[in-house]
PDB file of C-alpha atoms in Angstrom:
ATOM      1  CA  UNK A 279     -11.429  -4.847  -4.535  1.00 55.00           C
ATOM      2  CA  UNK A 280     -10.044  -8.010  -3.462  1.00 59.00           C
ATOM      3  CA  UNK A 281      -7.860  -8.554  -6.734  1.00 71.00           C
ATOM      4  CA  UNK A 282      -6.495  -5.136  -6.289  1.00 73.00           C
ATOM      5  CA  UNK A 283      -5.879  -4.848  -2.622  1.00 71.00           C
ATOM      6  CA  UNK A 284      -5.937  -8.227  -0.966  1.00 76.00           C
ATOM      7  CA  UNK A 285      -3.132 -10.357  -2.235  1.00 75.00           C
ATOM      8  CA  UNK A 286       0.304 -11.150  -0.760  1.00 79.00           C
ATOM      9  CA  UNK A 287       3.265  -9.273  -2.292  1.00 78.00           C
ATOM     10  CA  UNK A 288       6.883  -9.478  -1.633  1.00 79.00           C
ATOM     11  CA  UNK A 289       7.937  -7.163   1.366  1.00 75.00           C
ATOM     12  CA  UNK A 290      11.669  -7.075   0.193  1.00 79.00           C
ATOM     13  CA  UNK A 291      13.635  -5.171   2.735  1.00 83.00           C
ATOM     14  CA  UNK A 292      11.707  -4.535   5.588  1.00 80.00           C
ATOM     15  CA  UNK A 293      11.437  -1.175   7.389  1.00 84.00           C
ATOM     16  CA  UNK A 294       8.994  -0.160  10.145  1.00 86.00           C
ATOM     17  CA  UNK A 295       6.119   2.135   9.113  1.00 85.00           C
ATOM     18  CA  UNK A 296       3.942   3.072  12.035  1.00 91.00           C
ATOM     19  CA  UNK A 297       0.099   2.985  11.913  1.00 93.00           C
ATOM     20  CA  UNK A 298      -2.467   4.143  14.520  1.00 96.00           C
ATOM     21  CA  UNK A 299      -3.642   1.212  16.573  1.00 96.00           C
ATOM     22  CA  UNK A 300      -7.305   1.533  15.419  1.00 97.00           C
ATOM     23  CA  UNK A 301      -6.277   1.190  11.661  1.00 96.00           C
ATOM     24  CA  UNK A 302      -3.790  -1.777  12.477  1.00 95.00           C
ATOM     25  CA  UNK A 303      -6.582  -3.642  14.121  1.00 97.00           C
ATOM     26  CA  UNK A 304      -8.985  -2.984  11.182  1.00 97.00           C
ATOM     27  CA  UNK A 305      -6.433  -4.147   8.593  1.00 95.00           C
ATOM     28  CA  UNK A 306      -5.763  -7.166  10.721  1.00 95.00           C
ATOM     29  CA  UNK A 307      -9.556  -8.201  10.788  1.00 96.00           C
ATOM     30  CA  UNK A 308      -9.861  -7.276   7.214  1.00 94.00           C
ATOM     31  CA  UNK A 309      -6.813  -9.781   6.452  1.00 94.00           C
ATOM     32  CA  UNK A 310      -7.986 -12.338   8.474  1.00 94.00           C
ATOM     33  CA  UNK A 311     -11.630 -12.297   6.843  1.00 93.00           C
ATOM     34  CA  UNK A 312     -10.221 -12.166   3.466  1.00 92.00           C
ATOM     35  CA  UNK A 313      -9.572 -15.847   3.226  1.00 91.00           C
ATOM     36  CA  UNK A 314      -6.403 -15.189   1.514  1.00 91.00           C
ATOM     37  CA  UNK A 315      -3.407 -17.249   2.991  1.00 92.00           C
ATOM     38  CA  UNK A 316      -0.661 -15.452   4.526  1.00 92.00           C
ATOM     39  CA  UNK A 317      -2.086 -12.115   3.752  1.00 92.00           C
ATOM     40  CA  UNK A 318      -0.958  -9.561   6.444  1.00 91.00           C
ATOM     41  CA  UNK A 319      -2.092  -5.884   6.979  1.00 93.00           C
ATOM     42  CA  UNK A 320       1.340  -4.859   5.407  1.00 91.00           C
ATOM     43  CA  UNK A 321       0.399  -6.376   2.089  1.00 91.00           C
ATOM     44  CA  UNK A 322      -2.858  -4.292   2.025  1.00 92.00           C
ATOM     45  CA  UNK A 323      -1.310  -1.224   2.816  1.00 93.00           C
ATOM     46  CA  UNK A 324       1.424  -1.850   0.027  1.00 90.00           C
ATOM     47  CA  UNK A 325      -1.287  -2.575  -2.466  1.00 91.00           C
ATOM     48  CA  UNK A 326      -3.253   0.424  -1.515  1.00 92.00           C
ATOM     49  CA  UNK A 327      -0.120   2.558  -1.808  1.00 91.00           C
ATOM     50  CA  UNK A 328       0.786   0.944  -5.251  1.00 90.00           C
ATOM     51  CA  UNK A 329      -2.813   1.593  -6.477  1.00 92.00           C
ATOM     52  CA  UNK A 330      -2.639   5.027  -5.559  1.00 92.00           C
ATOM     53  CA  UNK A 331       0.764   5.796  -7.066  1.00 90.00           C
ATOM     54  CA  UNK A 332      -0.551   4.116 -10.340  1.00 90.00           C
ATOM     55  CA  UNK A 333      -3.724   6.156 -10.519  1.00 91.00           C
ATOM     56  CA  UNK A 334      -1.811   9.403  -9.644  1.00 91.00           C
ATOM     57  CA  UNK A 335       1.587   8.920 -11.321  1.00 89.00           C
ATOM     58  CA  UNK A 336       1.231  11.807 -13.858  1.00 87.00           C
ATOM     59  CA  UNK A 337       0.065  14.291 -11.097  1.00 86.00           C
ATOM     60  CA  UNK A 338       2.695  13.278  -8.809  1.00 84.00           C
ATOM     61  CA  UNK A 339       5.439  13.557 -11.230  1.00 83.00           C
ATOM     62  CA  UNK A 340       4.468  17.091 -12.302  1.00 82.00           C
ATOM     63  CA  UNK A 341       4.331  18.002  -8.696  1.00 81.00           C
ATOM     64  CA  UNK A 342       7.911  16.689  -8.482  1.00 80.00           C
ATOM     65  CA  UNK A 343       9.249  17.807 -11.821  1.00 79.00           C
ATOM     66  CA  UNK A 344      11.795  20.298  -9.954  1.00 69.00           C
ATOM     67  CA  UNK A 345      13.076  17.173  -7.904  1.00 61.00           C
ATOM     68  CA  UNK A 346      15.240  14.447  -8.789  1.00 60.00           C
ATOM     69  CA  UNK A 347      12.815  11.786  -7.215  1.00 57.00           C
ATOM     70  CA  UNK A 348      10.465  10.208  -9.722  1.00 57.00           C
ATOM     71  CA  UNK A 349       8.072   7.440  -9.208  1.00 58.00           C
TER      72      UNK A 349
END
C-alpha cells in the first residue's frame, strides 16, 4: 500500500478541493505516521485518485464515449 499511495507527488497548479474535516484529520494522521518526509494529505488523495483512474480507465472511457473528455 505505501508504495502506491504514500509518496510525494507534484501538485502542479494548486486548486482547492474540499474534504470533510473528519477525513482531512484522518489523512493528516496517516501522512504524519507514514514516515515519508513532506507527505501531505493532498498527496495521498492524488495517489488514490490516480490509482482509481488507472484501475478503471477502460470503464470510465466507455461511459464517456459520447463526451469529448478522455482520461
